[in-house]
XYZ file of C-alpha atoms in Angstrom:
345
model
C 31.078 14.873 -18.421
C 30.463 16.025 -15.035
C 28.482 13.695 -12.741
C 28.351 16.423 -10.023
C 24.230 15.759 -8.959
C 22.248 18.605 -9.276
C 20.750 20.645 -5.442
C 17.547 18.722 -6.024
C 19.350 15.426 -6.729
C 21.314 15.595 -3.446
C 18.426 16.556 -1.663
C 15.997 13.592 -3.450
C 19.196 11.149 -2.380
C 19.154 12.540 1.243
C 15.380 12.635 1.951
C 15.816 9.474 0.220
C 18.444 7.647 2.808
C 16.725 9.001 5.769
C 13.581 7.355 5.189
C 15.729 4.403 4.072
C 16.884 4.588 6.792
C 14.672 5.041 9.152
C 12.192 2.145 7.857
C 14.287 -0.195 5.930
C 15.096 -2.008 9.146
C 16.668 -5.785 9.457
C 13.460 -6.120 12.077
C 10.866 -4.759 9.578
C 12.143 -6.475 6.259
C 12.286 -10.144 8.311
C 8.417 -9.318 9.170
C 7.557 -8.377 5.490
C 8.443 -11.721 4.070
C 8.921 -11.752 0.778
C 6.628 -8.777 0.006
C 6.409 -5.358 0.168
C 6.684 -2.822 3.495
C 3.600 -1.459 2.272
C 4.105 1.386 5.252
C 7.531 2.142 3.661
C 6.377 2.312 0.186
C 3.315 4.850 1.605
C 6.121 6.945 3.526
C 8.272 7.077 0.022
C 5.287 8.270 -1.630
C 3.496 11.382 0.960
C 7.134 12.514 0.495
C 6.844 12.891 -3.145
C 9.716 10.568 -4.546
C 8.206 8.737 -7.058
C 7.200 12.050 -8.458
C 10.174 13.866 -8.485
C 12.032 11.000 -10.770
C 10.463 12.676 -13.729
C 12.680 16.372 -12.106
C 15.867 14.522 -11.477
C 16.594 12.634 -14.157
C 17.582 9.142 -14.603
C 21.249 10.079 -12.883
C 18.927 11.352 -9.727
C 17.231 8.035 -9.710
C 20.412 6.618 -9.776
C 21.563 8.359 -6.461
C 17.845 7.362 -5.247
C 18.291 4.055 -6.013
C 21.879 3.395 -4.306
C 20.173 4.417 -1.098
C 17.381 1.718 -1.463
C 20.208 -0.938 -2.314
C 22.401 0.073 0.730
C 18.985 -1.348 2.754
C 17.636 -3.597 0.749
C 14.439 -1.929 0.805
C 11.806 -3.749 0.036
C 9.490 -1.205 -2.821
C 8.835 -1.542 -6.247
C 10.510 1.953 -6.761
C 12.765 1.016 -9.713
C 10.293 -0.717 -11.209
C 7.535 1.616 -10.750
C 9.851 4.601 -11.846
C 11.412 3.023 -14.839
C 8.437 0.809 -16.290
C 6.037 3.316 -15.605
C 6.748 7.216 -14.584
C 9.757 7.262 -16.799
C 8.346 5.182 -19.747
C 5.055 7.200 -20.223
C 6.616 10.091 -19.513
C 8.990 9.464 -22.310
C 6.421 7.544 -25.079
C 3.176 8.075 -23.926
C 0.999 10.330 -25.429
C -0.297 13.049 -24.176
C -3.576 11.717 -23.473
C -1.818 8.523 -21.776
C 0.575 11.105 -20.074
C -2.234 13.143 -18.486
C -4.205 10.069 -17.302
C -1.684 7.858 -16.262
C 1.170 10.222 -14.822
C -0.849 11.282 -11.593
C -1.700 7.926 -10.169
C 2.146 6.915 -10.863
C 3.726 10.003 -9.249
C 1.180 10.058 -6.313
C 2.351 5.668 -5.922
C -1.755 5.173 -6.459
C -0.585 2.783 -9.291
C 1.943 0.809 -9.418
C 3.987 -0.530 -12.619
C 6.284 -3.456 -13.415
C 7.612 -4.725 -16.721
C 8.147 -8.020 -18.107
C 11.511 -7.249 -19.405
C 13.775 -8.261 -20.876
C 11.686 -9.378 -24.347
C 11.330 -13.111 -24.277
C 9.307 -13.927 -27.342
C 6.554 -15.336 -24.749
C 3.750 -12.698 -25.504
C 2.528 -12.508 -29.238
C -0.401 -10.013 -30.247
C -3.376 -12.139 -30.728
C -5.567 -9.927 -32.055
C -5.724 -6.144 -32.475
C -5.133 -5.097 -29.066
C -5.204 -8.192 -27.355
C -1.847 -10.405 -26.118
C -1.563 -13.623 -25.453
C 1.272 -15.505 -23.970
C 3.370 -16.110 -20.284
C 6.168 -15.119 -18.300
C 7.475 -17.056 -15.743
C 9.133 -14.411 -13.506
C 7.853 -10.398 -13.346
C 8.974 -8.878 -10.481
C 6.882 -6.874 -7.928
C 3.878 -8.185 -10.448
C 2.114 -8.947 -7.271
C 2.060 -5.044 -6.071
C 1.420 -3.894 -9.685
C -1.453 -2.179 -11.243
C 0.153 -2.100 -14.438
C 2.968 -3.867 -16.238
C 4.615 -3.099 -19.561
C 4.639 -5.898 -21.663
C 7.083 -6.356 -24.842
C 5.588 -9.024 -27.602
C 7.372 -10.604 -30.352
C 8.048 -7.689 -32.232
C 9.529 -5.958 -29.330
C 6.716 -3.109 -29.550
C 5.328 -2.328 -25.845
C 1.921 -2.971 -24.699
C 0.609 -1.945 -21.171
C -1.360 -4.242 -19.487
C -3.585 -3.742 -16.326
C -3.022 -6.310 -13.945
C -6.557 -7.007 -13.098
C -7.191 -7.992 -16.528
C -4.356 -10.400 -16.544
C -3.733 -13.769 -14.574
C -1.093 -13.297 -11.757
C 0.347 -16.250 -9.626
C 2.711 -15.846 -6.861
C 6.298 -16.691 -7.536
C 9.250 -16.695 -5.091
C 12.739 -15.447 -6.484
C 15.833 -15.297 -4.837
C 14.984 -11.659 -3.986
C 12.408 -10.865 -2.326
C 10.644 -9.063 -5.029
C 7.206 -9.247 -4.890
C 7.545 -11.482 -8.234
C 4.591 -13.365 -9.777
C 4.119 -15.213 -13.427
C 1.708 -13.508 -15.696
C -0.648 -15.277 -18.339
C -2.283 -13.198 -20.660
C -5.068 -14.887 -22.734
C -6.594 -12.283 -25.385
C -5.965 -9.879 -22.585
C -6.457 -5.940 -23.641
C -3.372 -3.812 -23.803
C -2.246 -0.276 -24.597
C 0.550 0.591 -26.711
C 3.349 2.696 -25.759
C 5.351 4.366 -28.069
C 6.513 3.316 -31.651
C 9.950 1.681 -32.956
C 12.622 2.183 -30.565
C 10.392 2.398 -27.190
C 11.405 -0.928 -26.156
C 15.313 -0.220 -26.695
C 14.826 2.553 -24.909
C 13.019 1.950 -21.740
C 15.667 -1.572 -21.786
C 18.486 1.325 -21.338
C 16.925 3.156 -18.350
C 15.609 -0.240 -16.789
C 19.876 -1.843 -17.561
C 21.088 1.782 -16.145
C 18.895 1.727 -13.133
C 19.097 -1.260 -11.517
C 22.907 -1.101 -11.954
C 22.457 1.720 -9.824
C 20.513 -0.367 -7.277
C 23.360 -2.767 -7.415
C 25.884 -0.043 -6.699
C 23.704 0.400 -3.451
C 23.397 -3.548 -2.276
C 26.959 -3.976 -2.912
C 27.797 -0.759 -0.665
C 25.773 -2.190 2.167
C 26.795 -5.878 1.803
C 30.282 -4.093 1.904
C 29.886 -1.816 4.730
C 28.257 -4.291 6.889
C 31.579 -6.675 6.569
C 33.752 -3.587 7.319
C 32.364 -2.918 10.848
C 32.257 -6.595 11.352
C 35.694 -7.221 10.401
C 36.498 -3.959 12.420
C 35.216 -5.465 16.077
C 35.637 -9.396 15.445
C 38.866 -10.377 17.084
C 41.329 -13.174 15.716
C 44.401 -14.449 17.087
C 44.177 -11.129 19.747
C 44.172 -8.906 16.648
C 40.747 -7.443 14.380
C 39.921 -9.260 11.378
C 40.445 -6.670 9.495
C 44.122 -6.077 10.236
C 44.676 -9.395 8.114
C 46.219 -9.084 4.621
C 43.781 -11.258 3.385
C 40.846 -9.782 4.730
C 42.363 -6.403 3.597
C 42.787 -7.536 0.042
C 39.135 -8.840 -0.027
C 38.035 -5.698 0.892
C 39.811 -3.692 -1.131
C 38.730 -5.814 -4.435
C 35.198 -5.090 -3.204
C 35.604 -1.447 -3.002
C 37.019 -1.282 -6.373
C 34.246 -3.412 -7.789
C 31.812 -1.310 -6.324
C 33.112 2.000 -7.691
C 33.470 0.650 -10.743
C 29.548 -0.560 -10.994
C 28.693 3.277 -9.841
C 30.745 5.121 -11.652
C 29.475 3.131 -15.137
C 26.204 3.375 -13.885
C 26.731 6.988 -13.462
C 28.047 7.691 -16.767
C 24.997 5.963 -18.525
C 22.689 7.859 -16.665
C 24.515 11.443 -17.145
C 24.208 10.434 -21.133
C 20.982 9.830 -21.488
C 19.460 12.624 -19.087
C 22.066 15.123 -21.473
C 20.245 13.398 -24.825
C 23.560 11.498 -25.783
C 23.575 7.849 -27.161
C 23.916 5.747 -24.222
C 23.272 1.805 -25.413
C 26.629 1.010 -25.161
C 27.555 2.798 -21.767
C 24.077 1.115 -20.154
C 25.524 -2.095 -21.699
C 28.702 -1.470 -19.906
C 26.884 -0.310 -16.309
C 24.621 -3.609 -16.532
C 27.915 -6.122 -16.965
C 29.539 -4.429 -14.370
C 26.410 -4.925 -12.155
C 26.096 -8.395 -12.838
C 29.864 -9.677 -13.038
C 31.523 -7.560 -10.293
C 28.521 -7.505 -8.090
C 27.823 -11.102 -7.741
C 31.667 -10.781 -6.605
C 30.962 -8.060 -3.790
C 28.322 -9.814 -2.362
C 29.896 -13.159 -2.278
C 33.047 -11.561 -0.683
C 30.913 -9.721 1.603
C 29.176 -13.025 2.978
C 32.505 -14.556 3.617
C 34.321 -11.585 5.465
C 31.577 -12.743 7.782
C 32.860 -15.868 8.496
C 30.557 -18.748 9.990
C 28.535 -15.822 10.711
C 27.455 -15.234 7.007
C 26.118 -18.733 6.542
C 23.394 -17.476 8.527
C 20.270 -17.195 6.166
C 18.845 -14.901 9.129
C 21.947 -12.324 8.741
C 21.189 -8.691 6.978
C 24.779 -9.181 4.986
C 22.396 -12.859 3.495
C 19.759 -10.818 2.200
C 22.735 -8.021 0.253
C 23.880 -11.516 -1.049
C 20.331 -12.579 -2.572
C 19.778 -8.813 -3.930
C 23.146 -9.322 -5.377
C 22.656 -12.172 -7.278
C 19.220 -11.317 -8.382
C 20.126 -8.365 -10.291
C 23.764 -10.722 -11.779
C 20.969 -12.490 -13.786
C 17.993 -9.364 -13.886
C 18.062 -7.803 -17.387
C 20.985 -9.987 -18.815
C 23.191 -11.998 -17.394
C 27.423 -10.812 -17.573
C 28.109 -12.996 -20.965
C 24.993 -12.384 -22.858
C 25.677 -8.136 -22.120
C 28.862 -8.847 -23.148
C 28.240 -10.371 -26.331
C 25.239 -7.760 -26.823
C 27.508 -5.287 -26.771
C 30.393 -6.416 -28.614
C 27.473 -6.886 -31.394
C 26.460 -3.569 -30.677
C 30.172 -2.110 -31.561
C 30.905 -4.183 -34.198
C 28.215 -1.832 -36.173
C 29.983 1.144 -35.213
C 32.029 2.466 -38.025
C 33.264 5.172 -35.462
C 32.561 6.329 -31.487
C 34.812 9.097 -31.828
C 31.199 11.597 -32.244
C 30.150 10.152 -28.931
């Protein structure tokens, strides 16, 4: 495997951290509340991002996707790209592809999904759903969301035909609870969609966790770095060294999983297991980074107004987003207990 990004991956991940940035400022995210930088999300868009994801592959949305986490950027850019460009693109047909695709590369529309499955939505009629969800995030910017029912088969629902509610999350994520009562849908895709578009949605926000952590990280380097203890830095300490270093390894170890399930499926290789893997080191050894990076801060990172506060809510949004560390796990020690053999893989 070589995980080597391609010349237009690096140069979608470094138009990508300059607007980052450039925008994603600890001033302009504490005026945006718990929404979205609408100015932001128009500046990611006249640049073409959410239009190239469909060019670069799900491993080029990974590198994307770090650079949002590092700021904590405040877009529906995963969501949009997995539950919509990448899921159409993928299962739509081509009638949905060629009237959908624009608005979602142009960031016209915008598309969520109610994922993971909950059993909440059932079809009540040909067409129609009916059923809630308590938590959908960035359902509040959304045009669209793709909705799983019972049977796992996908359904995608406009918003403005659906009942949406403002909910707060942990993360500022735009979230909202959705009611559908006989609401019209559109199916997407046949048997295997929803497994599918759960990979890329488990492989990409692992990705975005691989960012948070990094930033939540950096930020307690340089302030370990210049705050001085006992006339020495903090970070000269063994213990703060250790700390660190447990971080880092955590970190590279949520990238480089993340990286492998994303090289896998963009080559056309079986990936559930290696997304599986990305997504429990997400949620396990990132709720560990950001915790460790909020106390390398001292006093300092009980401060709910602190940037390294915000890394720590990201962080432990996406620990429970998609799966939580012991239900992965046990998904996919089900998932190899079928598998006579992965010496093929």
């Amino acid at each position: 495997m070589d995980f080597t990004p391609t010349e237009e991956q690096s140069a979608a991940q470094e138009l990508a951290a300059q607007i980052f940035g450039d925008l994603s400022t600890h001033e302009r995210l504490a005026a945006a509340g718990t929404g979205t930088d609408t100015e932001l999300w128009k500046a990611l868009c006249a640049a073409g991002l959410p239009g190239a994801v469909e060019d670069i592959g799900l491993l080029g949305l990974v590198l994307v996707l770090e650079e949002q986490g590092r700021t904590t950027a405040q877009v529906p850019f995963a969501a949009t790209s997995v539950y919509g460009v990448l899921a159409v693109s993928a299962h739509g047909t081509d009638g949905q592809r060629a009237r959908l695709l624009p608005a979602l590369r142009e960031g016209t529309a915008v598309a969520t999904g109610a994922f993971p499955a909950g059993g909440a939505v059932r079809t009540a009629a040909p067409g129609r759903l009916s059923g809630s969800l308590p938590f959908v995030p960035w359902l509040r910017d959304a045009t669209h969301v793709l909705v799983p029912d019972t049977d796992r088969a996908l359904w995608l629902v406009r918003t403005a035909d659906a009942e949406v509610t403002e909910v707060e999350t942990t993360a500022p994520w735009a979230a909202g609870r959705l009611v559908l009562s006989g609401t019209a849908g559109e199916r997407l895709g046949g048997p295997g969609a929803y497994e599918s578009v759960l990979s890329l949605g488990r492989t990409a926000f692992a990705g975005l966790q691989a960012g948070v952590c990094a930033g939540s990280l950096a930020r307690a380097v340089a302030y370990t770095s210049t705050r001085q203890q006992f006339g020495r830095a903090l970070s000269t300490h063994q213990g703060v060294l250790l700390r660190a270093a447990d971080a880092y390894m955590d970190t590279e170890a949520i990238r480089v999983t993340a990286y492998e399930a994303a090289w896998r499926q963009d080559e056309g290789l079986d990936a559930a297991a290696e997304a599986l893997t990305a997504a429990w080191w997400a949620s396990e050894a990132g709720k560990r980074v950001v915790h460790a990076g909020q106390h390398l801060h001292g006093g300092t990172g009980a401060d709910l107004d602190h940037p390294v506060h915000r890394h720590f809510l990201w962080g432990r949004q996406l620990d429970a987003y998609l799966g939580c560390g012991s239900q992965l796990l046990a998904e996919l020690g089900q998932l190899l207990a079928k598998e006579p053999s992965r010496e093929s893989r």
